[in-house]
PDB file of C-alpha atoms and ligand atoms in Angstrom:
ATOM      1  CA  MET A   1     -12.593   9.270  -0.235  1.00  0.00           C
ATOM      2  CA  THR A   2      -9.737   8.178   1.997  1.00  0.00           C
ATOM      3  CA  ILE A   3      -9.161   4.455   2.393  1.00  0.00           C
ATOM      4  CA  LEU A   4      -7.505   2.587   5.251  1.00  0.00           C
ATOM      5  CA  ALA A   5      -5.431  -0.429   4.204  1.00  0.00           C
ATOM      6  CA  PRO A   6      -4.383  -2.436   7.269  1.00  0.00           C
ATOM      7  CA  SER A   7      -1.155  -4.329   6.605  1.00  0.00           C
ATOM      8  CA  LEU A   8      -1.490  -8.037   7.320  1.00  0.00           C
ATOM      9  CA  LEU A   9       2.151  -8.103   8.411  1.00  0.00           C
ATOM     10  CA  GLY A  10       1.043  -6.503  11.665  1.00  0.00           C
ATOM     11  CA  ALA A  11      -1.656  -9.123  12.346  1.00  0.00           C
ATOM     12  CA  ASP A  12      -1.462 -12.216  14.539  1.00  0.00           C
ATOM     13  CA  PHE A  13      -0.352 -14.944  12.096  1.00  0.00           C
ATOM     14  CA  ARG A  14      -2.057 -17.630  14.211  1.00  0.00           C
ATOM     15  CA  ASN A  15      -5.372 -15.791  13.813  1.00  0.00           C
ATOM     16  CA  LEU A  16      -5.354 -14.214  10.375  1.00  0.00           C
ATOM     17  CA  GLU A  17      -9.020 -14.844   9.607  1.00  0.00           C
ATOM     18  CA  ARG A  18     -10.112 -13.370  12.954  1.00  0.00           C
ATOM     19  CA  ASP A  19      -7.941 -10.264  12.497  1.00  0.00           C
ATOM     20  CA  ILE A  20      -9.066  -9.716   8.894  1.00  0.00           C
ATOM     21  CA  LYS A  21     -12.726  -9.934   9.888  1.00  0.00           C
ATOM     22  CA  THR A  22     -12.154  -7.476  12.719  1.00  0.00           C
ATOM     23  CA  VAL A  23     -10.683  -4.789  10.449  1.00  0.00           C
ATOM     24  CA  GLU A  24     -13.251  -5.442   7.713  1.00  0.00           C
ATOM     25  CA  GLU A  25     -16.169  -5.038  10.122  1.00  0.00           C
ATOM     26  CA  ALA A  26     -14.633  -1.871  11.560  1.00  0.00           C
ATOM     27  CA  GLY A  27     -14.597  -0.234   8.103  1.00  0.00           C
ATOM     28  CA  ALA A  28     -11.193  -0.829   6.494  1.00  0.00           C
ATOM     29  CA  GLY A  29     -11.356  -0.702   2.677  1.00  0.00           C
ATOM     30  CA  TYR A  30      -8.284  -2.604   1.480  1.00  0.00           C
ATOM     31  CA  LEU A  31      -6.202  -5.418   2.908  1.00  0.00           C
ATOM     32  CA  HIS A  32      -2.525  -4.617   2.309  1.00  0.00           C
ATOM     33  CA  LEU A  33      -0.535  -7.795   1.648  1.00  0.00           C
ATOM     34  CA  ASP A  34       3.259  -7.489   1.821  1.00  0.00           C
ATOM     35  CA  VAL A  35       5.024 -10.107  -0.277  1.00  0.00           C
ATOM     36  CA  MET A  36       8.795 -10.203   0.411  1.00  0.00           C
ATOM     37  CA  ASP A  37      11.387 -12.331  -1.365  1.00  0.00           C
ATOM     38  CA  GLY A  38      14.505 -12.086   0.811  1.00  0.00           C
ATOM     39  CA  ALA A  39      16.346 -10.446  -2.129  1.00  0.00           C
ATOM     40  CA  PHE A  40      14.740  -7.068  -2.887  1.00  0.00           C
ATOM     41  CA  VAL A  41      14.288  -6.739   0.881  1.00  0.00           C
ATOM     42  CA  PRO A  42      16.072  -8.766   3.581  1.00  0.00           C
ATOM     43  CA  SER A  43      12.985 -10.498   4.929  1.00  0.00           C
ATOM     44  CA  ILE A  44      10.689 -13.253   3.578  1.00  0.00           C
ATOM     45  CA  SER A  45       6.979 -12.978   4.386  1.00  0.00           C
ATOM     46  CA  PHE A  46       4.323 -14.996   2.520  1.00  0.00           C
ATOM     47  CA  GLY A  47       3.195 -15.626  -1.034  1.00  0.00           C
ATOM     48  CA  MET A  48       0.465 -16.908  -3.315  1.00  0.00           C
ATOM     49  CA  PRO A  49      -0.827 -19.912  -1.289  1.00  0.00           C
ATOM     50  CA  VAL A  50      -1.503 -17.719   1.749  1.00  0.00           C
ATOM     51  CA  ILE A  51      -3.182 -15.026  -0.363  1.00  0.00           C
ATOM     52  CA  ALA A  52      -5.342 -17.623  -2.153  1.00  0.00           C
ATOM     53  CA  SER A  53      -6.434 -19.173   1.101  1.00  0.00           C
ATOM     54  CA  LEU A  54      -7.358 -15.798   2.659  1.00  0.00           C
ATOM     55  CA  ARG A  55      -9.344 -14.833  -0.429  1.00  0.00           C
ATOM     56  CA  GLY A  56     -12.185 -17.032   0.769  1.00  0.00           C
ATOM     57  CA  CYS A  57     -12.665 -15.287   4.102  1.00  0.00           C
ATOM     58  CA  THR A  58     -13.111 -11.618   3.141  1.00  0.00           C
ATOM     59  CA  ASN A  59     -14.465  -9.205   0.548  1.00  0.00           C
ATOM     60  CA  LEU A  60     -11.780  -6.599   1.238  1.00  0.00           C
ATOM     61  CA  LEU A  61      -9.875  -5.425  -1.836  1.00  0.00           C
ATOM     62  CA  PHE A  62      -6.540  -7.291  -1.924  1.00  0.00           C
ATOM     63  CA  ASP A  63      -3.778  -4.712  -2.332  1.00  0.00           C
ATOM     64  CA  VAL A  64      -0.596  -6.703  -2.922  1.00  0.00           C
ATOM     65  CA  HIS A  65       2.679  -4.861  -2.311  1.00  0.00           C
ATOM     66  CA  MET A  66       5.399  -6.824  -4.088  1.00  0.00           C
ATOM     67  CA  MET A  67       8.807  -6.340  -2.454  1.00  0.00           C
ATOM     68  CA  VAL A  68      10.278  -8.785  -4.933  1.00  0.00           C
ATOM     69  CA  GLU A  69      12.946  -8.599  -7.651  1.00  0.00           C
ATOM     70  CA  GLU A  70      11.428  -8.727 -11.149  1.00  0.00           C
ATOM     71  CA  PRO A  71       7.879  -9.104  -9.779  1.00  0.00           C
ATOM     72  CA  VAL A  72       6.497  -9.398 -13.314  1.00  0.00           C
ATOM     73  CA  ARG A  73       7.306 -13.124 -13.024  1.00  0.00           C
ATOM     74  CA  TYR A  74       4.458 -13.538 -10.518  1.00  0.00           C
ATOM     75  CA  VAL A  75       1.758 -11.227 -11.872  1.00  0.00           C
ATOM     76  CA  LYS A  76      -0.461 -13.930 -13.350  1.00  0.00           C
ATOM     77  CA  ASP A  77      -0.171 -16.237 -10.330  1.00  0.00           C
ATOM     78  CA  LEU A  78      -0.972 -13.343  -8.005  1.00  0.00           C
ATOM     79  CA  ARG A  79      -4.048 -12.432  -9.968  1.00  0.00           C
ATOM     80  CA  ASP A  80      -5.169 -16.076  -9.908  1.00  0.00           C
ATOM     81  CA  ALA A  81      -4.619 -16.107  -6.130  1.00  0.00           C
ATOM     82  CA  GLY A  82      -7.054 -13.204  -5.767  1.00  0.00           C
ATOM     83  CA  ALA A  83      -5.048  -9.973  -5.995  1.00  0.00           C
ATOM     84  CA  ASP A  84      -7.217  -6.983  -6.997  1.00  0.00           C
ATOM     85  CA  LEU A  85      -4.384  -4.488  -7.092  1.00  0.00           C
ATOM     86  CA  ILE A  86      -0.751  -5.342  -7.793  1.00  0.00           C
ATOM     87  CA  CYS A  87       1.973  -2.910  -6.785  1.00  0.00           C
ATOM     88  CA  VAL A  88       5.541  -3.294  -8.036  1.00  0.00           C
ATOM     89  CA  HIS A  89       8.608  -1.300  -7.025  1.00  0.00           C
ATOM     90  CA  ALA A  90      10.118   0.901  -9.727  1.00  0.00           C
ATOM     91  CA  GLU A  91      13.539  -0.123  -8.352  1.00  0.00           C
ATOM     92  CA  ALA A  92      12.794  -3.847  -8.810  1.00  0.00           C
ATOM     93  CA  CYS A  93      11.650  -3.812 -12.444  1.00  0.00           C
ATOM     94  CA  ARG A  94      14.083  -3.833 -15.344  1.00  0.00           C
ATOM     95  CA  HIS A  95      11.195  -3.019 -17.675  1.00  0.00           C
ATOM     96  CA  LEU A  96       8.716  -1.033 -15.618  1.00  0.00           C
ATOM     97  CA  ASP A  97       6.475  -0.039 -18.530  1.00  0.00           C
ATOM     98  CA  SER A  98       6.070  -3.656 -19.562  1.00  0.00           C
ATOM     99  CA  ALA A  99       5.464  -4.837 -15.979  1.00  0.00           C
ATOM    100  CA  ILE A 100       2.636  -2.298 -15.596  1.00  0.00           C
ATOM    101  CA  ALA A 101       1.133  -3.348 -18.934  1.00  0.00           C
ATOM    102  CA  GLN A 102       1.192  -6.996 -17.877  1.00  0.00           C
ATOM    103  CA  ILE A 103      -0.583  -6.208 -14.607  1.00  0.00           C
ATOM    104  CA  ARG A 104      -3.291  -4.322 -16.513  1.00  0.00           C
ATOM    105  CA  GLN A 105      -3.702  -7.221 -18.927  1.00  0.00           C
ATOM    106  CA  THR A 106      -4.732  -9.475 -16.034  1.00  0.00           C
ATOM    107  CA  GLY A 107      -7.536  -7.045 -15.194  1.00  0.00           C
ATOM    108  CA  ALA A 108      -5.975  -6.070 -11.846  1.00  0.00           C
ATOM    109  CA  LYS A 109      -5.391  -2.448 -10.878  1.00  0.00           C
ATOM    110  CA  ALA A 110      -1.751  -1.471 -11.380  1.00  0.00           C
ATOM    111  CA  ALA A 111       0.419   0.459  -8.940  1.00  0.00           C
ATOM    112  CA  VAL A 112       4.054   1.414  -8.658  1.00  0.00           C
ATOM    113  CA  ALA A 113       5.980   1.908  -5.405  1.00  0.00           C
ATOM    114  CA  LEU A 114       8.925   4.185  -4.710  1.00  0.00           C
ATOM    115  CA  ASN A 115      11.505   3.680  -1.969  1.00  0.00           C
ATOM    116  CA  PRO A 116      12.181   6.742   0.206  1.00  0.00           C
ATOM    117  CA  ALA A 117      15.342   7.707  -1.731  1.00  0.00           C
ATOM    118  CA  THR A 118      13.780   7.359  -5.202  1.00  0.00           C
ATOM    119  CA  PRO A 119      12.517  10.694  -6.549  1.00  0.00           C
ATOM    120  CA  VAL A 120       8.953  11.106  -7.797  1.00  0.00           C
ATOM    121  CA  SER A 121      10.351  12.095 -11.204  1.00  0.00           C
ATOM    122  CA  ALA A 122      11.453   8.454 -11.719  1.00  0.00           C
ATOM    123  CA  ILE A 123       7.862   7.579 -12.663  1.00  0.00           C
ATOM    124  CA  ASP A 124       6.879  10.710 -14.608  1.00  0.00           C
ATOM    125  CA  LEU A 125       6.540   8.802 -17.862  1.00  0.00           C
ATOM    126  CA  VAL A 126       4.403   5.941 -16.519  1.00  0.00           C
ATOM    127  CA  LEU A 127       2.161   8.005 -14.231  1.00  0.00           C
ATOM    128  CA  PRO A 128      -0.787   8.035 -16.687  1.00  0.00           C
ATOM    129  CA  GLN A 129      -0.706   4.224 -16.796  1.00  0.00           C
ATOM    130  CA  VAL A 130      -1.109   3.440 -13.104  1.00  0.00           C
ATOM    131  CA  ASP A 131      -4.118   3.533 -10.794  1.00  0.00           C
ATOM    132  CA  MET A 132      -2.020   4.209  -7.703  1.00  0.00           C
ATOM    133  CA  VAL A 133       1.472   5.267  -6.634  1.00  0.00           C
ATOM    134  CA  LEU A 134       2.870   4.047  -3.318  1.00  0.00           C
ATOM    135  CA  ILE A 135       5.249   6.433  -1.574  1.00  0.00           C
ATOM    136  CA  MET A 136       7.199   4.384   0.963  1.00  0.00           C
ATOM    137  CA  SER A 137       7.669   6.286   4.204  1.00  0.00           C
ATOM    138  CA  VAL A 138      10.139   3.705   5.594  1.00  0.00           C
ATOM    139  CA  ASN A 139      12.729   1.547   3.868  1.00  0.00           C
ATOM    140  CA  PRO A 140      10.698  -1.521   2.895  1.00  0.00           C
ATOM    141  CA  GLY A 141      11.241  -4.862   4.571  1.00  0.00           C
ATOM    142  CA  PHE A 142       9.805  -4.763   8.069  1.00  0.00           C
ATOM    143  CA  GLY A 143       6.776  -3.552   9.975  1.00  0.00           C
ATOM    144  CA  GLY A 144       7.081  -1.344  13.016  1.00  0.00           C
ATOM    145  CA  GLN A 145       9.709   1.099  11.692  1.00  0.00           C
ATOM    146  CA  LYS A 146       9.856   4.835  12.257  1.00  0.00           C
ATOM    147  CA  PHE A 147       8.266   7.189   9.715  1.00  0.00           C
ATOM    148  CA  ILE A 148      10.785   9.121   7.553  1.00  0.00           C
ATOM    149  CA  PRO A 149       9.594  12.772   7.557  1.00  0.00           C
ATOM    150  CA  TYR A 150      11.114  13.882   4.228  1.00  0.00           C
ATOM    151  CA  THR A 151       8.753  11.552   2.361  1.00  0.00           C
ATOM    152  CA  VAL A 152       5.846  13.966   3.069  1.00  0.00           C
ATOM    153  CA  GLU A 153       7.266  16.392   0.504  1.00  0.00           C
ATOM    154  CA  LYS A 154       7.301  13.584  -2.065  1.00  0.00           C
ATOM    155  CA  VAL A 155       3.589  13.043  -1.495  1.00  0.00           C
ATOM    156  CA  ARG A 156       2.969  16.768  -2.045  1.00  0.00           C
ATOM    157  CA  THR A 157       5.083  16.823  -5.213  1.00  0.00           C
ATOM    158  CA  LEU A 158       3.254  13.796  -6.578  1.00  0.00           C
ATOM    159  CA  ARG A 159      -0.212  15.174  -5.732  1.00  0.00           C
ATOM    160  CA  ASN A 160       0.649  18.409  -7.578  1.00  0.00           C
ATOM    161  CA  ARG A 161       1.915  16.443 -10.577  1.00  0.00           C
ATOM    162  CA  VAL A 162      -1.196  14.253 -10.671  1.00  0.00           C
ATOM    163  CA  ARG A 163      -3.406  17.367 -10.489  1.00  0.00           C
ATOM    164  CA  SER A 164      -1.510  19.231 -13.169  1.00  0.00           C
ATOM    165  CA  LEU A 165      -1.888  16.275 -15.536  1.00  0.00           C
ATOM    166  CA  GLY A 166      -5.622  16.074 -14.822  1.00  0.00           C
ATOM    167  CA  LEU A 167      -5.294  12.499 -13.507  1.00  0.00           C
ATOM    168  CA  SER A 168      -7.124  10.874 -10.601  1.00  0.00           C
ATOM    169  CA  THR A 169      -4.277   8.628  -9.454  1.00  0.00           C
ATOM    170  CA  ASP A 170      -4.514   7.353  -5.886  1.00  0.00           C
ATOM    171  CA  ILE A 171      -1.560   8.105  -3.629  1.00  0.00           C
ATOM    172  CA  GLN A 172      -0.739   5.516  -0.997  1.00  0.00           C
ATOM    173  CA  VAL A 173       1.635   5.944   1.923  1.00  0.00           C
ATOM    174  CA  ASP A 174       3.146   2.966   3.738  1.00  0.00           C
ATOM    175  CA  GLY A 175       5.407   2.689   6.771  1.00  0.00           C
ATOM    176  CA  GLY A 176       5.355   4.069  10.300  1.00  0.00           C
ATOM    177  CA  ILE A 177       1.907   5.653   9.973  1.00  0.00           C
ATOM    178  CA  THR A 178       0.128   6.341  13.265  1.00  0.00           C
ATOM    179  CA  PRO A 179      -2.883   8.410  14.332  1.00  0.00           C
ATOM    180  CA  ASP A 180      -0.350  11.093  15.312  1.00  0.00           C
ATOM    181  CA  ASN A 181       1.280  11.572  11.905  1.00  0.00           C
ATOM    182  CA  VAL A 182      -1.476  10.545   9.476  1.00  0.00           C
ATOM    183  CA  GLU A 183      -2.961  14.038   9.199  1.00  0.00           C
ATOM    184  CA  GLU A 184       0.321  15.303   7.811  1.00  0.00           C
ATOM    185  CA  VAL A 185       0.289  12.823   4.919  1.00  0.00           C
ATOM    186  CA  LEU A 186      -3.427  13.380   4.259  1.00  0.00           C
ATOM    187  CA  ASP A 187      -2.776  17.104   4.092  1.00  0.00           C
ATOM    188  CA  ALA A 188       0.040  16.478   1.585  1.00  0.00           C
ATOM    189  CA  GLY A 189      -2.388  14.595  -0.684  1.00  0.00           C
ATOM    190  CA  ALA A 190      -2.318  10.906   0.226  1.00  0.00           C
ATOM    191  CA  ASN A 191      -5.670   9.083   0.069  1.00  0.00           C
ATOM    192  CA  VAL A 192      -4.809   5.409   0.690  1.00  0.00           C
ATOM    193  CA  ILE A 193      -3.219   4.858   4.075  1.00  0.00           C
ATOM    194  CA  VAL A 194      -1.386   1.661   5.041  1.00  0.00           C
ATOM    195  CA  ALA A 195      -0.972   0.912   8.726  1.00  0.00           C
ATOM    196  CA  GLY A 196       0.351  -2.313  10.243  1.00  0.00           C
ATOM    197  CA  SER A 197       1.448  -2.051  13.853  1.00  0.00           C
ATOM    198  CA  SER A 198      -0.742   0.949  14.657  1.00  0.00           C
ATOM    199  CA  VAL A 199      -3.813  -1.051  13.587  1.00  0.00           C
ATOM    200  CA  PHE A 200      -3.063  -4.508  14.935  1.00  0.00           C
ATOM    201  CA  ARG A 201      -1.299  -3.591  18.184  1.00  0.00           C
ATOM    202  CA  GLY A 202      -4.008  -3.563  20.840  1.00  0.00           C
ATOM    203  CA  ASP A 203      -7.687  -3.398  19.831  1.00  0.00           C
ATOM    204  CA  ALA A 204      -7.650  -3.578  16.012  1.00  0.00           C
ATOM    205  CA  GLY A 205     -11.331  -2.665  15.624  1.00  0.00           C
ATOM    206  CA  ALA A 206     -10.984   0.425  17.821  1.00  0.00           C
ATOM    207  CA  ASN A 207      -7.749   1.407  16.057  1.00  0.00           C
ATOM    208  CA  VAL A 208      -9.413   1.229  12.625  1.00  0.00           C
ATOM    209  CA  LYS A 209     -12.259   3.422  13.864  1.00  0.00           C
ATOM    210  CA  LYS A 210      -9.784   5.936  15.259  1.00  0.00           C
ATOM    211  CA  PHE A 211      -8.109   6.252  11.839  1.00  0.00           C
ATOM    212  CA  LEU A 212     -11.478   6.568  10.089  1.00  0.00           C
ATOM    213  CA  GLU A 213     -12.529   9.371  12.441  1.00  0.00           C
ATOM    214  CA  ILE A 214      -9.354  11.257  11.623  1.00  0.00           C
ATOM    215  CA  PHE A 215     -10.011  10.748   7.877  1.00  0.00           C
ATOM    216  CA  GLU A 216     -13.511  12.117   8.282  1.00  0.00           C
ATOM    217  CA  ARG A 217     -12.335  15.193  10.183  1.00  0.00           C
ATOM    218  CA  ALA A 218      -9.614  15.850   7.613  1.00  0.00           C
ATOM    219  CA  GLY A 219     -12.163  15.476   4.781  1.00  0.00           C
ATOM    220  CA  LYS A 220     -14.473  18.024   6.382  1.00  0.00           C
ATOM    221  CA  GLN A 221     -11.643  20.526   6.689  1.00  0.00           C
ATOM    222  CA  ASP A 222     -10.909  20.164   2.961  1.00  0.00           C
ATOM    223  CA  SER A 223     -14.435  20.945   1.858  1.00  0.00           C
TER     224      SER A 223
HETATM  225  C1  LIG B 301       7.070  -2.475   5.185  1.00  0.00           C
HETATM  226  C2  LIG B 301       5.733  -2.890   4.619  1.00  0.00           C
HETATM  227  C3  LIG B 301       4.614  -2.267   5.339  1.00  0.00           C
HETATM  228  C4  LIG B 301       4.519  -2.623   6.807  1.00  0.00           C
HETATM  229  C5  LIG B 301       3.878  -1.447   7.476  1.00  0.00           C
HETATM  230  O1  LIG B 301       8.071  -2.859   4.359  1.00  0.00           O
HETATM  231  O2  LIG B 301       5.638  -2.506   3.259  1.00  0.00           O
HETATM  232  O3  LIG B 301       3.371  -2.468   4.680  1.00  0.00           O
HETATM  233  O4  LIG B 301       3.791  -3.778   7.085  1.00  0.00           O
HETATM  234  O5  LIG B 301       3.916  -1.650   8.840  1.00  0.00           O
HETATM  235  P1  LIG B 301       3.942  -0.445   9.862  1.00  0.00           P
HETATM  236  O6  LIG B 301       2.652   0.309   9.694  1.00  0.00           O
HETATM  237  O7  LIG B 301       4.067  -1.113  11.190  1.00  0.00           O
HETATM  238  O8  LIG B 301       5.132   0.435   9.533  1.00  0.00           O
HETATM  239 ZN1  LIG B 302       3.614  -2.550   2.356  1.00  0.00          ZN
END
């Protein structure tokens, strides 16, 4: 099944609860929460207190994308704040294997993210230990950027690798996804789709439904 994960970064920060409820009611599966530290990426977004306070207003799975140096420092606090899935960048962890193990120990799902220029082979050895891999399709740090086309091949490479190992790892794509380019990444093997501006710009409920219709059509073609 393909899951839509609206990115909170694209929402109206004065009306977070309203926007979250809108995408939840329209059928989104995850809420993608972008935590930025101003060091791994230039920008600073939000952290644990915001996540903890939003936890009370939705049942959506909290998919926390850590754009933070040495994110292992925050794994326990994030889990306590309500994270269901914690995603760390391979480029930000000195000890990636240990960071993944510590996420799993909290009971959260573990994921690893790759910047556009990082090859899929960088995570070959830890692939069996993660529930999801995030292929960034923009350079992380800001919403509203343009999709980088060469990342589609990375999704295809990863899907083939996952299949050949007999794994069922989810593949997430994040950055510049719109209804016009999402079919391409679905076709390459992605099954968790992050979208910020293309969900929250305009009518968020209608935009979610538009994505879900595309997912359904793509699913029918596969079978
Ligand atoms: C970018 C973040 C994304 C961002 C996506 O660094 O990781 O999750 O919010 O926003 P759009 O869909 O607008 O590119
Ligand atoms: Zn993200």
